[in-house]
């Protein structure tokens, strides 16, 4: 009953009949940070939703966190971190079926990935200067980050799981939104586990649309991190959900705060991105002096006595900042806390505290700041209290961030 040309469909049907899941794994270009990776998750969740609409039981395998360039705290174990340490898995699962990588290994019968598709652009770029959506199997443009072992399996980084191997690695040129991969995965793949490497190559299906926001709202931070942030707010910033009108529902599907309903705690929230943002002497990033001047003027304008600062500034800049702004409040984890939460957890706590401020100002085109905007949108803050950024000291046109309204 294998009719010609239907091998793929047949195998997929057999899988569905026997309730075998199909697994979509993915990874992102190594230099990308935590907050861009959170954005790529939204694109992959959208692809899985499209695949499931077509009828097959695809499950998204969550790529373990680790080896991130910015996570440099020494002597803290920072690889093979499951998503459950940072996000609420039940919340993610209420949006799209997801499993941790170790669950995949167990369900799949071992650390094997059938097919890795390395996504890349087109070697020839846009033909005739015209952009069109397309996807084709093509020779690999860059040197592959995988190598064959003695048995002929492909070995690679695989999130620090050394025993993991792939049966087959090929390159695909793709130009378009995430769901452009849906036909490829349905028709051209005769396997049960597929990994898309360099998944950031794919664009959002519909940026800031309903599906985008459903997935974004489902990315609820894990409870232990939220609790640490809430305790800190109460203890050092006189901020509680009751008084600040930021009541949070554990069930994100019921979290529908009205725009403008959140008041926020009596403090200014600041995200001051430094490090690589100042090394390039970017025109849109202020000096510390410039930033503090703006902070002072905002505190006065909004009658706020407290300022909470989240920053990745190095020791030297931090000392300078403390000199200019001695009254700033910062979340400074103890050694044990850092080992427990890791750099990713501390970043989340910083974001959570900024998200609850009466007024927030962030850094130009920082995905760290963008994720705070979204969190505040979910909590129901007025746009004027959220979509603000520092201007460079000599920046002429200082365009402010875009307001992306939630689509429920
Ligand atoms: N705790 C803490 N960490 C920060 C802060 N700002 C930046 N970082 C760290 O630096 C990393 C870089 O920022 P990300 O936004 O995640 O990285 P990215 O995706 O490259 O995004 P950009 O900010 O756009 O560079 C974060 O993941 C954090 O680890 C901050 O205010 N607090
Ligand atoms: C799918 O497979 C067919 C036949 O092998 C091939 O011609 C086509 O280019 C493939 N499509 C994609 C998108 O990879
Ligand atoms: C590897 O995958 C490609 C593309 O799907 C396929 O053409 C090829 O036959 C596969 N090779 C092996 C050894 O399975
Ligand atoms: C905290 O806020 C409440 C309500 O706004 C206020 O009454 C109280 O005095 C504040 N406490 C401190 C220590 O500032």
Short mmCIF file of C-alpha atoms and ligand atoms in Angstrom, two decimals:
data_model
loop_
_atom_site.label_atom_id
_atom_site.label_comp_id
_atom_site.label_asym_id
_atom_site.label_seq_id
_atom_site.Cartn_x
_atom_site.Cartn_y
_atom_site.Cartn_z
CA UNK A 1 0.00 0.00 0.00
CA UNK A 2 2.96 2.27 -0.48
CA UNK A 3 1.71 4.16 -3.46
CA UNK A 4 4.37 5.93 -5.43
CA UNK A 5 5.60 9.21 -4.10
CA UNK A 6 3.74 8.84 -0.84
CA UNK A 7 6.45 7.33 1.32
CA UNK A 8 6.67 10.43 3.43
CA UNK A 9 2.96 10.79 3.92
CA UNK A 10 2.65 7.12 4.75
CA UNK A 11 5.28 7.21 7.42
CA UNK A 12 3.76 10.29 8.94
CA UNK A 13 0.35 8.65 8.92
CA UNK A 14 1.70 5.55 10.62
CA UNK A 15 3.20 7.79 13.26
CA UNK A 16 -0.10 9.50 13.84
CA UNK A 17 -2.00 6.21 14.00
CA UNK A 18 0.28 4.81 16.63
CA UNK A 19 0.38 8.08 18.50
CA UNK A 20 4.05 8.57 17.93
CA UNK A 21 4.90 12.22 18.30
CA UNK A 22 6.98 14.08 15.79
CA UNK A 23 9.61 16.21 17.44
CA UNK A 24 10.74 19.63 16.33
CA UNK A 25 14.01 20.71 17.89
CA UNK A 26 15.83 23.93 17.18
CA UNK A 27 18.88 25.99 18.03
CA UNK A 28 20.00 29.57 17.50
CA UNK A 29 23.25 31.18 16.30
CA UNK A 30 25.65 30.86 19.29
CA UNK A 31 26.38 34.61 19.81
CA UNK A 32 22.69 35.48 20.27
CA UNK A 33 21.60 36.43 23.78
CA UNK A 34 18.87 35.23 26.09
CA UNK A 35 16.26 37.73 25.02
CA UNK A 36 16.59 37.23 21.29
CA UNK A 37 16.33 33.50 21.95
CA UNK A 38 13.06 34.10 23.72
CA UNK A 39 11.89 35.80 20.53
CA UNK A 40 12.96 32.84 18.37
CA UNK A 41 10.90 30.56 20.63
CA UNK A 42 7.81 32.52 19.58
CA UNK A 43 8.60 31.86 15.92
CA UNK A 44 9.08 28.13 16.52
CA UNK A 45 5.90 27.83 18.58
CA UNK A 46 4.08 29.41 15.65
CA UNK A 47 5.56 26.86 13.24
CA UNK A 48 4.51 23.99 15.50
CA UNK A 49 0.97 25.38 15.65
CA UNK A 50 0.89 25.48 11.84
CA UNK A 51 2.17 21.90 11.62
CA UNK A 52 -0.43 20.69 14.10
CA UNK A 53 -3.20 22.39 12.17
CA UNK A 54 -2.19 20.24 9.23
CA UNK A 55 -2.94 17.22 11.38
CA UNK A 56 0.29 15.73 12.69
CA UNK A 57 1.26 15.55 16.34
CA UNK A 58 4.35 17.72 16.40
CA UNK A 59 5.85 18.57 19.76
CA UNK A 60 8.36 21.36 20.33
CA UNK A 61 11.51 20.31 22.17
CA UNK A 62 12.89 23.14 24.30
CA UNK A 63 16.59 23.78 23.61
CA UNK A 64 18.47 23.73 26.94
CA UNK A 65 19.99 27.06 27.96
CA UNK A 66 23.69 27.52 28.19
CA UNK A 67 27.04 28.70 26.89
CA UNK A 68 25.57 32.16 26.44
CA UNK A 69 28.14 34.82 25.82
CA UNK A 70 26.74 37.16 28.48
CA UNK A 71 26.47 34.57 31.22
CA UNK A 72 29.95 34.94 32.57
CA UNK A 73 29.61 34.53 36.32
CA UNK A 74 32.44 32.21 37.12
CA UNK A 75 32.03 28.91 38.92
CA UNK A 76 28.34 28.80 38.21
CA UNK A 77 27.17 25.80 36.24
CA UNK A 78 25.58 27.40 33.19
CA UNK A 79 24.95 24.73 30.59
CA UNK A 80 22.20 22.17 30.07
CA UNK A 81 19.79 24.39 31.98
CA UNK A 82 16.21 23.20 31.43
CA UNK A 83 13.54 25.76 30.57
CA UNK A 84 11.71 24.92 33.78
CA UNK A 85 14.34 26.84 35.73
CA UNK A 86 13.33 30.09 34.04
CA UNK A 87 9.78 29.60 32.78
CA UNK A 88 6.62 27.89 33.94
CA UNK A 89 6.32 24.75 31.82
CA UNK A 90 2.61 24.31 32.46
CA UNK A 91 2.09 27.84 31.15
CA UNK A 92 4.09 27.12 27.99
CA UNK A 93 2.18 23.89 27.52
CA UNK A 94 -1.16 25.68 27.63
CA UNK A 95 -0.10 27.33 24.37
CA UNK A 96 1.64 24.57 22.41
CA UNK A 97 2.93 21.09 23.35
CA UNK A 98 6.50 21.41 24.58
CA UNK A 99 8.91 19.07 26.33
CA UNK A 100 12.33 19.50 27.85
CA UNK A 101 15.27 18.02 25.95
CA UNK A 102 15.85 15.28 28.53
CA UNK A 103 12.24 14.20 28.19
CA UNK A 104 12.81 13.98 24.45
CA UNK A 105 15.81 11.70 25.00
CA UNK A 106 13.71 9.45 27.19
CA UNK A 107 10.70 9.35 24.85
CA UNK A 108 12.82 9.02 21.75
CA UNK A 109 14.76 6.06 23.12
CA UNK A 110 18.10 7.83 23.12
CA UNK A 111 20.03 10.97 22.28
CA UNK A 112 19.50 10.71 18.51
CA UNK A 113 18.17 13.34 16.19
CA UNK A 114 17.13 11.97 12.81
CA UNK A 115 17.62 15.05 10.71
CA UNK A 116 19.31 18.37 11.26
CA UNK A 117 18.42 21.10 8.79
CA UNK A 118 20.85 23.99 8.98
CA UNK A 119 19.02 27.09 7.83
CA UNK A 120 20.89 29.68 5.80
CA UNK A 121 20.18 32.53 3.46
CA UNK A 122 20.55 32.28 -0.29
CA UNK A 123 24.13 32.45 -1.54
CA UNK A 124 23.01 34.74 -4.34
CA UNK A 125 21.09 37.08 -2.00
CA UNK A 126 17.85 38.55 -3.25
CA UNK A 127 17.54 37.96 -6.96
CA UNK A 128 16.74 41.10 -8.97
CA UNK A 129 16.61 43.00 -5.69
CA UNK A 130 13.21 41.41 -5.16
CA UNK A 131 12.32 39.78 -1.87
CA UNK A 132 10.18 36.70 -2.10
CA UNK A 133 9.43 33.83 0.22
CA UNK A 134 11.21 30.66 -0.77
CA UNK A 135 12.90 27.57 0.60
CA UNK A 136 15.22 25.09 -1.16
CA UNK A 137 17.70 22.41 -0.31
CA UNK A 138 21.09 23.90 -1.15
CA UNK A 139 24.77 23.19 -0.58
CA UNK A 140 25.98 24.56 2.75
CA UNK A 141 27.40 28.06 2.44
CA UNK A 142 29.32 28.23 5.72
CA UNK A 143 31.53 25.55 7.19
CA UNK A 144 29.27 23.12 9.05
CA UNK A 145 29.46 23.18 12.84
CA UNK A 146 29.02 19.40 12.79
CA UNK A 147 31.54 16.66 12.11
CA UNK A 148 31.19 12.96 11.40
CA UNK A 149 32.24 10.44 14.03
CA UNK A 150 33.62 6.92 13.36
CA UNK A 151 30.14 5.47 13.06
CA UNK A 152 29.12 8.09 10.56
CA UNK A 153 26.93 10.08 12.93
CA UNK A 154 27.18 13.84 13.07
CA UNK A 155 28.44 15.36 16.28
CA UNK A 156 28.04 18.96 17.27
CA UNK A 157 27.30 21.25 20.21
CA UNK A 158 23.77 20.01 20.95
CA UNK A 159 23.45 22.21 24.05
CA UNK A 160 26.32 20.46 25.82
CA UNK A 161 24.85 16.96 25.54
CA UNK A 162 27.94 15.19 24.27
CA UNK A 163 26.24 11.88 23.68
CA UNK A 164 23.73 13.41 21.29
CA UNK A 165 24.25 12.65 17.63
CA UNK A 166 22.42 13.28 14.39
CA UNK A 167 21.83 10.81 11.61
CA UNK A 168 21.90 13.36 8.86
CA UNK A 169 22.77 17.03 8.49
CA UNK A 170 21.81 19.05 5.44
CA UNK A 171 21.49 22.73 4.59
CA UNK A 172 18.35 24.55 3.54
CA UNK A 173 18.21 28.04 2.16
CA UNK A 174 15.15 29.74 3.57
CA UNK A 175 13.80 33.22 3.15
CA UNK A 176 10.48 33.92 4.80
CA UNK A 177 8.29 33.48 7.83
CA UNK A 178 8.57 30.47 10.16
CA UNK A 179 5.67 28.53 8.70
CA UNK A 180 7.42 28.45 5.34
CA UNK A 181 9.07 25.34 6.79
CA UNK A 182 5.77 23.57 7.27
CA UNK A 183 5.56 21.99 3.78
CA UNK A 184 9.20 20.92 3.99
CA UNK A 185 8.64 19.20 7.32
CA UNK A 186 5.45 17.56 6.18
CA UNK A 187 6.44 16.36 2.77
CA UNK A 188 10.15 16.02 2.57
CA UNK A 189 10.97 14.49 5.90
CA UNK A 190 10.57 10.80 6.56
CA UNK A 191 11.73 10.90 10.13
CA UNK A 192 10.31 11.57 13.56
CA UNK A 193 12.78 14.13 14.92
CA UNK A 194 13.97 17.19 13.05
CA UNK A 195 16.17 19.95 14.34
CA UNK A 196 16.24 23.38 12.73
CA UNK A 197 19.60 24.94 13.40
CA UNK A 198 20.05 28.70 12.99
CA UNK A 199 16.33 29.01 13.55
CA UNK A 200 16.64 32.82 13.84
CA UNK A 201 16.91 32.78 10.03
CA UNK A 202 13.13 32.42 9.93
CA UNK A 203 10.95 35.47 10.50
CA UNK A 204 7.85 35.82 12.65
CA UNK A 205 4.69 34.53 11.03
CA UNK A 206 2.87 37.63 12.19
CA UNK A 207 4.78 39.90 14.54
CA UNK A 208 2.63 41.24 17.39
CA UNK A 209 -0.47 39.42 16.10
CA UNK A 210 -2.77 37.27 18.23
CA UNK A 211 -0.66 34.17 17.89
CA UNK A 212 2.51 36.10 18.74
CA UNK A 213 0.89 37.46 21.88
CA UNK A 214 -0.61 34.11 22.90
CA UNK A 215 2.84 32.60 22.86
CA UNK A 216 4.42 35.62 24.52
CA UNK A 217 1.80 35.63 27.27
CA UNK A 218 2.41 31.91 27.85
CA UNK A 219 6.10 32.62 28.60
CA UNK A 220 5.39 33.08 32.28
CA UNK A 221 8.53 33.32 34.41
CA UNK A 222 8.95 30.49 36.88
CA UNK A 223 7.31 31.11 40.18
CA UNK A 224 10.42 31.08 42.38
CA UNK A 225 11.94 33.94 40.37
CA UNK A 226 8.74 36.00 40.46
CA UNK A 227 8.51 35.51 44.21
CA UNK A 228 12.06 36.73 44.74
CA UNK A 229 11.26 39.80 42.66
CA UNK A 230 8.01 40.41 44.55
CA UNK A 231 9.73 40.13 47.93
CA UNK A 232 12.38 42.56 46.80
CA UNK A 233 9.77 45.05 45.61
CA UNK A 234 7.98 44.92 48.92
CA UNK A 235 11.10 45.11 51.04
CA UNK A 236 13.08 47.79 49.21
CA UNK A 237 10.63 49.62 46.97
CA UNK A 238 7.39 49.70 48.95
CA UNK A 239 5.66 47.96 46.06
CA UNK A 240 2.89 45.36 46.34
CA UNK A 241 0.47 44.07 43.73
CA UNK A 242 -2.58 45.11 45.71
CA UNK A 243 -1.56 48.73 46.08
CA UNK A 244 0.03 48.94 42.63
CA UNK A 245 -2.85 47.28 40.75
CA UNK A 246 -0.61 44.66 39.23
CA UNK A 247 -2.45 41.53 40.33
CA UNK A 248 -1.04 38.61 38.38
CA UNK A 249 -2.99 35.54 37.37
CA UNK A 250 -1.08 32.29 37.49
CA UNK A 251 -3.16 31.21 34.50
CA UNK A 252 -2.04 33.44 31.62
CA UNK A 253 -5.16 32.68 29.60
CA UNK A 254 -7.09 34.63 32.24
CA UNK A 255 -4.59 37.46 32.49
CA UNK A 256 -6.38 40.25 30.61
CA UNK A 257 -5.48 43.45 32.40
CA UNK A 258 -7.00 46.55 30.84
CA UNK A 259 -4.58 48.97 29.26
CA UNK A 260 -3.90 51.70 31.81
CA UNK A 261 -5.24 49.74 34.77
CA UNK A 262 -1.81 49.10 36.30
CA UNK A 263 -0.41 51.79 38.56
CA UNK A 264 2.95 50.30 39.39
CA UNK A 265 5.17 50.67 42.44
CA UNK A 266 6.44 54.08 43.61
CA UNK A 267 9.76 53.87 41.80
CA UNK A 268 11.35 54.58 38.46
CA UNK A 269 12.43 51.41 36.61
CA UNK A 270 15.59 51.69 34.54
CA UNK A 271 17.28 49.29 32.17
CA UNK A 272 20.71 50.57 31.31
CA UNK A 273 22.37 48.29 28.77
CA UNK A 274 26.16 48.77 28.68
CA UNK A 275 29.04 46.41 27.70
CA UNK A 276 28.83 45.72 23.95
CA UNK A 277 26.31 48.55 23.58
CA UNK A 278 28.95 51.15 24.50
CA UNK A 279 31.99 49.46 23.01
CA UNK A 280 30.77 50.44 19.55
CA UNK A 281 30.27 54.06 20.72
CA UNK A 282 26.72 53.92 19.55
CA UNK A 283 25.07 57.24 19.00
CA UNK A 284 21.80 56.11 20.60
CA UNK A 285 23.32 55.04 23.94
CA UNK A 286 23.98 57.71 26.59
CA UNK A 287 27.02 58.27 28.76
CA UNK A 288 26.47 57.44 32.44
CA UNK A 289 26.28 61.16 33.17
CA UNK A 290 23.67 61.63 30.47
CA UNK A 291 21.66 58.68 31.77
CA UNK A 292 21.71 59.93 35.37
CA UNK A 293 20.61 63.40 34.27
CA UNK A 294 17.59 61.84 32.56
CA UNK A 295 16.89 59.61 35.58
CA UNK A 296 16.89 62.61 37.91
CA UNK A 297 14.54 64.57 35.69
CA UNK A 298 12.13 61.63 35.39
CA UNK A 299 12.08 61.09 39.16
CA UNK A 300 11.23 64.72 39.67
CA UNK A 301 8.61 64.79 36.95
CA UNK A 302 6.84 61.68 38.24
CA UNK A 303 7.39 62.50 41.92
CA UNK A 304 9.28 59.29 42.59
CA UNK A 305 11.80 59.06 45.40
CA UNK A 306 13.16 55.68 44.41
CA UNK A 307 14.93 54.37 41.33
CA UNK A 308 15.58 50.73 40.54
CA UNK A 309 18.43 50.13 38.10
CA UNK A 310 18.95 46.96 36.07
CA UNK A 311 22.22 47.00 34.20
CA UNK A 312 24.96 44.80 32.81
CA UNK A 313 27.58 47.50 33.49
CA UNK A 314 31.03 46.25 34.47
CA UNK A 315 32.58 46.90 37.90
CA UNK A 316 34.24 50.12 36.86
CA UNK A 317 31.13 51.65 35.34
CA UNK A 318 29.06 50.44 38.27
CA UNK A 319 31.33 52.32 40.66
CA UNK A 320 31.00 55.45 38.58
CA UNK A 321 27.23 55.04 38.43
CA UNK A 322 27.01 54.58 42.18
CA UNK A 323 28.97 57.81 42.59
CA UNK A 324 26.54 59.70 40.34
CA UNK A 325 23.40 58.04 41.71
CA UNK A 326 24.13 56.94 45.29
CA UNK A 327 20.48 56.32 46.10
CA UNK A 328 19.87 53.80 43.32
CA UNK A 329 18.40 50.44 44.28
CA UNK A 330 19.81 47.31 42.64
CA UNK A 331 19.12 43.61 42.93
CA UNK A 332 22.44 42.16 44.01
CA UNK A 333 22.28 38.41 44.54
CA UNK A 334 24.38 36.67 47.13
CA UNK A 335 26.77 33.99 45.95
CA UNK A 336 24.28 31.25 46.89
CA UNK A 337 21.44 33.04 45.12
CA UNK A 338 23.54 33.42 42.00
CA UNK A 339 24.35 29.71 42.02
CA UNK A 340 20.68 28.99 42.43
CA UNK A 341 19.19 31.41 39.89
CA UNK A 342 22.19 31.70 37.55
CA UNK A 343 22.78 34.76 35.35
CA UNK A 344 19.57 34.04 33.46
CA UNK A 345 17.46 33.98 36.62
CA UNK A 346 19.00 37.21 37.90
CA UNK A 347 18.25 38.87 34.55
CA UNK A 348 14.63 37.72 34.86
CA UNK A 349 14.34 39.10 38.40
CA UNK A 350 15.71 42.43 37.14
CA UNK A 351 13.16 42.41 34.34
CA UNK A 352 10.34 41.51 36.70
CA UNK A 353 11.14 44.41 39.02
CA UNK A 354 11.43 46.86 36.09
CA UNK A 355 8.11 45.54 34.80
CA UNK A 356 6.37 46.66 38.00
CA UNK A 357 7.70 50.22 38.16
CA UNK A 358 5.35 53.19 37.87
CA UNK A 359 7.44 54.49 35.00
CA UNK A 360 10.01 52.64 32.92
CA UNK A 361 12.87 53.76 30.71
CA UNK A 362 15.08 51.34 28.76
CA UNK A 363 17.92 51.27 26.28
CA UNK A 364 17.57 51.78 22.54
CA UNK A 365 17.05 48.53 20.56
CA UNK A 366 17.89 46.23 23.44
CA UNK A 367 15.89 43.01 23.34
CA UNK A 368 16.26 42.97 27.14
CA UNK A 369 14.29 46.24 27.26
CA UNK A 370 11.78 44.99 24.65
CA UNK A 371 10.92 42.00 26.82
CA UNK A 372 10.23 44.40 29.72
CA UNK A 373 7.89 46.41 27.48
CA UNK A 374 5.93 43.24 26.74
CA UNK A 375 5.76 42.25 30.39
CA UNK A 376 4.37 45.68 31.26
CA UNK A 377 1.88 45.48 28.42
CA UNK A 378 0.64 42.19 29.91
CA UNK A 379 0.34 43.80 33.35
CA UNK A 380 -1.79 46.60 31.87
CA UNK A 381 0.42 49.70 32.02
CA UNK A 382 -0.37 52.79 30.02
CA UNK A 383 1.90 53.07 26.97
CA UNK A 384 3.33 56.41 28.08
CA UNK A 385 4.75 54.75 31.22
CA UNK A 386 6.47 51.99 29.23
CA UNK A 387 7.72 52.84 25.75
CA UNK A 388 10.58 55.11 26.75
CA UNK A 389 14.27 54.93 26.07
CA UNK A 390 17.40 56.90 26.84
CA UNK A 391 18.75 59.11 24.11
CA UNK A 392 22.39 59.36 23.21
CA UNK A 393 24.11 62.50 24.52
CA UNK A 394 24.37 63.98 21.04
CA UNK A 395 21.59 62.07 19.33
CA UNK A 396 19.51 64.31 17.11
CA UNK A 397 16.36 62.41 16.38
CA UNK A 398 15.69 60.24 19.38
CA UNK A 399 12.85 58.06 18.20
CA UNK A 400 11.02 56.34 21.04
CA UNK A 401 10.07 52.64 21.05
CA UNK A 402 6.93 51.42 19.30
CA UNK A 403 3.83 50.54 21.28
CA UNK A 404 2.74 46.98 20.45
CA UNK A 405 -0.77 46.39 21.76
CA UNK A 406 -1.78 42.94 22.90
CA UNK A 407 -4.16 41.12 20.59
CA UNK A 408 -6.30 38.78 22.69
N1 LIG B 1 20.98 40.97 35.31
C1 LIG B 1 21.03 41.73 34.23
N2 LIG B 1 21.61 41.24 33.14
C2 LIG B 1 21.62 42.02 32.03
C3 LIG B 1 21.08 43.31 32.00
N3 LIG B 1 21.24 43.82 30.77
C4 LIG B 1 21.86 42.88 30.06
N4 LIG B 1 22.10 41.79 30.80
C5 LIG B 1 22.77 40.56 30.43
O1 LIG B 1 23.27 40.70 29.15
C6 LIG B 1 22.58 39.85 28.26
C7 LIG B 1 22.43 40.56 26.96
O2 LIG B 1 21.22 41.09 26.78
P1 LIG B 1 20.17 40.35 25.92
O3 LIG B 1 19.19 41.41 25.66
O4 LIG B 1 19.66 39.13 26.49
O5 LIG B 1 21.03 39.91 24.72
P2 LIG B 1 20.66 40.10 23.29
O6 LIG B 1 19.58 39.16 22.89
O7 LIG B 1 21.93 40.07 22.57
O8 LIG B 1 19.95 41.48 23.33
P3 LIG B 1 20.48 42.93 23.35
O9 LIG B 1 20.20 43.58 24.68
O10 LIG B 1 19.62 43.45 22.30
O11 LIG B 1 21.93 42.76 23.09
C8 LIG B 1 21.31 39.44 28.97
O12 LIG B 1 20.83 38.21 28.58
C9 LIG B 1 21.78 39.42 30.40
O13 LIG B 1 22.46 38.21 30.66
C10 LIG B 1 20.48 43.79 33.19
O14 LIG B 1 19.98 44.89 33.27
N5 LIG B 1 20.48 42.97 34.27
C1 LIG B 2 11.41 18.34 -1.51
O1 LIG B 2 11.86 17.18 -2.18
C2 LIG B 2 11.77 17.30 -3.58
C3 LIG B 2 12.11 15.95 -4.16
O2 LIG B 2 13.18 15.34 -3.49
C4 LIG B 2 12.71 18.40 -4.04
O3 LIG B 2 12.65 18.55 -5.43
C5 LIG B 2 12.30 19.70 -3.37
O4 LIG B 2 13.24 20.70 -3.70
C6 LIG B 2 12.23 19.53 -1.89
N1 LIG B 2 11.65 20.74 -1.33
C7 LIG B 2 12.18 21.38 -0.32
C8 LIG B 2 11.48 22.59 0.07
O5 LIG B 2 13.19 21.01 0.25
C1 LIG B 3 19.98 13.07 4.34
O1 LIG B 3 18.93 13.99 4.09
C2 LIG B 3 18.80 14.36 2.73
C3 LIG B 3 17.77 15.44 2.66
O2 LIG B 3 16.59 15.08 3.31
C4 LIG B 3 18.48 13.14 1.90
O3 LIG B 3 18.40 13.51 0.55
C5 LIG B 3 19.55 12.08 2.11
O4 LIG B 3 19.19 10.90 1.46
C6 LIG B 3 19.74 11.78 3.59
N1 LIG B 3 20.87 10.91 3.79
C7 LIG B 3 20.81 9.84 4.57
C8 LIG B 3 22.06 9.06 4.68
O5 LIG B 3 19.78 9.51 5.14
C1 LIG B 4 4.53 52.90 51.25
O1 LIG B 4 3.42 53.27 50.47
C2 LIG B 4 2.25 53.53 51.20
C3 LIG B 4 1.09 53.74 50.26
O2 LIG B 4 1.46 54.48 49.13
C4 LIG B 4 2.49 54.73 52.12
O3 LIG B 4 1.34 55.01 52.87
C5 LIG B 4 3.66 54.39 53.05
O4 LIG B 4 3.97 55.50 53.83
C6 LIG B 4 4.89 53.96 52.25
N1 LIG B 4 5.91 53.48 53.14
C7 LIG B 4 7.16 53.90 53.08
C8 LIG B 4 8.10 53.29 54.06
O5 LIG B 4 7.53 54.74 52.29
#
